[in-house]
mmCIF file of C-alpha atoms in Angstrom:
data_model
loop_
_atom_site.group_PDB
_atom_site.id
_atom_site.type_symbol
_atom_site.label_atom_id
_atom_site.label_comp_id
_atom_site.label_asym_id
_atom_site.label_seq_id
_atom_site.Cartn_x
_atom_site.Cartn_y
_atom_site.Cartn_z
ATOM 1 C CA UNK F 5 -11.748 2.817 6.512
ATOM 2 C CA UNK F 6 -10.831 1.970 10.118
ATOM 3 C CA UNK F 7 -7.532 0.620 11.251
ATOM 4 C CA UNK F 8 -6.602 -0.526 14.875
ATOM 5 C CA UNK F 9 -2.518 -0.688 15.272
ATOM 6 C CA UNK F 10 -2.264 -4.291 16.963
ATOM 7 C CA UNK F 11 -0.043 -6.887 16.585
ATOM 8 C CA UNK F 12 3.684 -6.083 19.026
ATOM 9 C CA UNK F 13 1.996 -1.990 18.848
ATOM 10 C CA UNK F 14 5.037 -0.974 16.227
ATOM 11 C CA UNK F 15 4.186 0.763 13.485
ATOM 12 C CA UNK F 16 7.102 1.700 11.062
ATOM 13 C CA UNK F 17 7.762 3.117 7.657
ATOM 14 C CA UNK F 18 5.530 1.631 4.775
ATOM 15 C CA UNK F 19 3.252 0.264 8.192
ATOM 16 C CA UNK F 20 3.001 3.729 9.388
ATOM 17 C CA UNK F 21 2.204 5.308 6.053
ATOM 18 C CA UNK F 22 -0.447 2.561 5.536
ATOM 19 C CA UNK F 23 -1.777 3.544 8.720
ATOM 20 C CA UNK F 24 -1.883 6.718 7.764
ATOM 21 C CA UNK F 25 -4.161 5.980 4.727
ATOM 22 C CA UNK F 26 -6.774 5.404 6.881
ATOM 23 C CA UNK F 27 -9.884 7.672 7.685
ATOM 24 C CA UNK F 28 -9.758 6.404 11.340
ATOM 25 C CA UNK F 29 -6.870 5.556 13.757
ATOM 26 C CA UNK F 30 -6.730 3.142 17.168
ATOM 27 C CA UNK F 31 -3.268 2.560 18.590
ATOM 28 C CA UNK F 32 -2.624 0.448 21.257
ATOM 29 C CA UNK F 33 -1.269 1.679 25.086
ATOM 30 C CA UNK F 34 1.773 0.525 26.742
ATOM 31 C CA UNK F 35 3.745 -0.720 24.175
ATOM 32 C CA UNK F 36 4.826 0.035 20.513
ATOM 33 C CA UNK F 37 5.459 3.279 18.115
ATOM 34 C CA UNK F 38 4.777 4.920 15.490
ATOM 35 C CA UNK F 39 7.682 5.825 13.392
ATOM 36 C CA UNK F 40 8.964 6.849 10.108
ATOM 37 C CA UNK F 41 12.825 5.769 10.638
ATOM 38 C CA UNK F 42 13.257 6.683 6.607
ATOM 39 C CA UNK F 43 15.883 9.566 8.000
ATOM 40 C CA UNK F 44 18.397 6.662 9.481
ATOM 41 C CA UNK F 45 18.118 5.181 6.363
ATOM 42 C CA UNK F 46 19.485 7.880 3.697
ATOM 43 C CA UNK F 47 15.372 7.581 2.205
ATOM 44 C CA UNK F 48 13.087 9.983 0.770
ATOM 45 C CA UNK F 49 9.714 9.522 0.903
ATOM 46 C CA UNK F 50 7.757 10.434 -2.735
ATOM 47 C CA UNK F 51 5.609 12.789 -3.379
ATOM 48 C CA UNK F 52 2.227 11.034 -2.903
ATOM 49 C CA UNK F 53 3.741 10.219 0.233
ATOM 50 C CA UNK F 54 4.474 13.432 1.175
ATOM 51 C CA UNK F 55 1.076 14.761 0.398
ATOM 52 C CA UNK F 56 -0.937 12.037 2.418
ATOM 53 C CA UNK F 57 1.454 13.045 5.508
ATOM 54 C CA UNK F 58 0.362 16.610 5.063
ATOM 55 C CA UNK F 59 -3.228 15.528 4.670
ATOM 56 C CA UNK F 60 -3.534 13.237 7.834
ATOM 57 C CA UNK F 61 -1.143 14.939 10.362
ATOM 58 C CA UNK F 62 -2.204 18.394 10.738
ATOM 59 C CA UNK F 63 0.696 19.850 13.097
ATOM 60 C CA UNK F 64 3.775 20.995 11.329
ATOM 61 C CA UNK F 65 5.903 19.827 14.849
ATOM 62 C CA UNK F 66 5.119 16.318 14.404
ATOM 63 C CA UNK F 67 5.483 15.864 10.898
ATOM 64 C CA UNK F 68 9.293 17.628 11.310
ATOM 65 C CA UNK F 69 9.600 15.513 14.134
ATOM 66 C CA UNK F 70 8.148 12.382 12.481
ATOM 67 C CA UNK F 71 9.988 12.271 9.008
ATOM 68 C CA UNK F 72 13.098 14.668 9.858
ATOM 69 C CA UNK F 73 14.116 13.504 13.511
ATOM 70 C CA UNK F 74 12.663 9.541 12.683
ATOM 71 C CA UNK F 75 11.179 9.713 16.720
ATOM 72 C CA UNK F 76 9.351 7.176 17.503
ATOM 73 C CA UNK F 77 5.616 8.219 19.057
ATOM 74 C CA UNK F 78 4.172 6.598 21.990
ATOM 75 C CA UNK F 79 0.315 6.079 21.897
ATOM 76 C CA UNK F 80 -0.133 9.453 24.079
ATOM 77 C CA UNK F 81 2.314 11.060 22.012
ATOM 78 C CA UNK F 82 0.541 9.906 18.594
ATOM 79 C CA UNK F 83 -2.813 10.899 19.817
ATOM 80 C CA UNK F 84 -1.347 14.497 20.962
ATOM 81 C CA UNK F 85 0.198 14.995 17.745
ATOM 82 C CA UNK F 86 -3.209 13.968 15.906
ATOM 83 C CA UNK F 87 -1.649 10.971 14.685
ATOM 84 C CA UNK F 88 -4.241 8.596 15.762
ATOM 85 C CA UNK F 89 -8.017 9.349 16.829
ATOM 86 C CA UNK F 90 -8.054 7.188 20.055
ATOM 87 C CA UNK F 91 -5.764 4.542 22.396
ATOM 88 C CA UNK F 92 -6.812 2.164 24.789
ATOM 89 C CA UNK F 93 -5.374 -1.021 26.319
ATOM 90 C CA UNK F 94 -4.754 -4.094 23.859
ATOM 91 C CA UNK F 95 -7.552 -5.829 25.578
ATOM 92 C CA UNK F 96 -10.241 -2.899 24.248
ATOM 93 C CA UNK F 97 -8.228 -2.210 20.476
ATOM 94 C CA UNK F 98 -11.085 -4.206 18.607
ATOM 95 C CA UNK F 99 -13.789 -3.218 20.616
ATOM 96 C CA UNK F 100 -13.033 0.415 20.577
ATOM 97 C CA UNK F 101 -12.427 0.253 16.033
ATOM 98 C CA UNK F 102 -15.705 -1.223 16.303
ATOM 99 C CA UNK F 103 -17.332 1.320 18.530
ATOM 100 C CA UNK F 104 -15.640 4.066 16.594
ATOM 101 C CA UNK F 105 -17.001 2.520 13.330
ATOM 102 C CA UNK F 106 -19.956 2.352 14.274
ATOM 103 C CA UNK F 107 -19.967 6.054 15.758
ATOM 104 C CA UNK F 108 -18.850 7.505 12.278
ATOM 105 C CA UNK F 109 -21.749 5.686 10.326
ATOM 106 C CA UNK F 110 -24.876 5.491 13.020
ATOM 107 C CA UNK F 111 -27.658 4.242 11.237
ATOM 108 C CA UNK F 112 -27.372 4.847 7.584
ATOM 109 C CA UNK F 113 -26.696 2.479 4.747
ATOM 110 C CA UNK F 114 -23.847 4.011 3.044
ATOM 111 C CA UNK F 115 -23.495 3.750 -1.029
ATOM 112 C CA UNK F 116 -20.113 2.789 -1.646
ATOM 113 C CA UNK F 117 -19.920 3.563 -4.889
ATOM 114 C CA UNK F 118 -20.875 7.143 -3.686
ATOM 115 C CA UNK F 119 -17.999 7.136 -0.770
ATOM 116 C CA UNK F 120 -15.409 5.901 -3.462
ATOM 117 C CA UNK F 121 -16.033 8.764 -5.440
ATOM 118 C CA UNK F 122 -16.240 11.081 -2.950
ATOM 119 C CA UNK F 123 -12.483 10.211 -1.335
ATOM 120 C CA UNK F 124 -11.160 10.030 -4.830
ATOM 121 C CA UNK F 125 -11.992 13.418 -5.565
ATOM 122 C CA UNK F 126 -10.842 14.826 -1.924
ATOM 123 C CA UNK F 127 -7.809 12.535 -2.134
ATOM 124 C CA UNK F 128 -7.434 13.818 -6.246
ATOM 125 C CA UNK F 129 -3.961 14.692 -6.228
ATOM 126 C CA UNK F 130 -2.666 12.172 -3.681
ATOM 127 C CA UNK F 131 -3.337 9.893 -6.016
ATOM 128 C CA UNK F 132 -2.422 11.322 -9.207
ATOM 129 C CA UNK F 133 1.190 11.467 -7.000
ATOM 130 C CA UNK F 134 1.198 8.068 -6.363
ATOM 131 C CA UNK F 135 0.120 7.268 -10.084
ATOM 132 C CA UNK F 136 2.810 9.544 -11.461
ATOM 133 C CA UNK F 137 5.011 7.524 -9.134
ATOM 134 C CA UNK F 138 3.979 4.317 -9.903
ATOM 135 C CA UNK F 139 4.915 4.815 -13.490
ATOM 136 C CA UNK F 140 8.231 6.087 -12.948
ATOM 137 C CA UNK F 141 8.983 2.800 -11.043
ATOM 138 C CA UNK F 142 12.601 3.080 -11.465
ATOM 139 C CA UNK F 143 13.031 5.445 -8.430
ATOM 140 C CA UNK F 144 10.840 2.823 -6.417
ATOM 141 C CA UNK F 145 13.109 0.415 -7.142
ATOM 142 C CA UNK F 146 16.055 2.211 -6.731
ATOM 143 C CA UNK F 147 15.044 3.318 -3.426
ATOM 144 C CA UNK F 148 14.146 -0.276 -2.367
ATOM 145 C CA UNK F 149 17.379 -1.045 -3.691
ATOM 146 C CA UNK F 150 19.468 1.552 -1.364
ATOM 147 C CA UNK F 151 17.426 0.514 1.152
ATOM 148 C CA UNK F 152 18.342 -3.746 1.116
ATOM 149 C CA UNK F 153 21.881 -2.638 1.064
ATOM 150 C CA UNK F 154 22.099 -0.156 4.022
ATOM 151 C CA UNK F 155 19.490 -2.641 6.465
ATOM 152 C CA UNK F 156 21.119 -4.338 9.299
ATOM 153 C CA UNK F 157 18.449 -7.128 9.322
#
């Protein structure tokens, strides 16, 4: 799956973890982050969230200074930190996800059923997190709960 980070270039909290889901990365130059501001907030993050941080962002720095410190990563900061796989100006985002996708597949005709398979069983206990989670959906809701009453929007 390819994502390209558009829209005002922010990419925050669930955004950023969504993001983050993602086999491939584009982020957008000259304006916008990517942030987990969770820390401000009093929030914890789950443990299938947890796990797909560890999986995607490889350098122990930028996750502590990601989800301890909340900073907010520039475009040449996110693709330092390994964040994202490439940046360009807003004007190339699309071509450049398309470019990239097409880089990553070439030619073939890819079996989807195949590719499903294949990230369940790398992605295995991401998702048994996040379907342990799922069905102990009072702490979701209690964290979206703390969450509505601490927000200043």
């Amino acid at each position: 799956m390819l994502l390209w980070m558009k829209s005002k270039g922010h990419t925050f909290a669930g955004g950023a973890l969504l993001a983050l889901a993602h086999d491939y990365r584009v982020m957008r130059t000259k304006k916008g982050w990517f942030s987990f501001p969770e820390v401000k907030y009093g929030m914890r993050f789950g443990i299938g969230n947890n796990l797909l941080m560890r999986v995607k962002i490889k350098d122990s720095k930028v996750i502590a200074d990601a989800v301890f410190m909340g900073r907010q990563f520039v475009a040449e900061e996110a693709l330092a930190g390994g964040i994202v796989h490439k940046i360009c100006d807003i004007e190339k985002l699309l071509d450049t996800a398309v470019q990239m996708g097409k880089a990553a597949i070439g030619n073939i005709t890819l079996n989807r059923d195949s590719v499903k398979h294949l990230k369940s069983d790398l992605y295995s206990d991401i998702i048994s997190a996040f379907q342990s989670h799922i069905l102990n959906h009072k702490s979701l809701l209690k964290s979206f709960a703390q969450f509505g009453r601490k927000s200043k929007l």
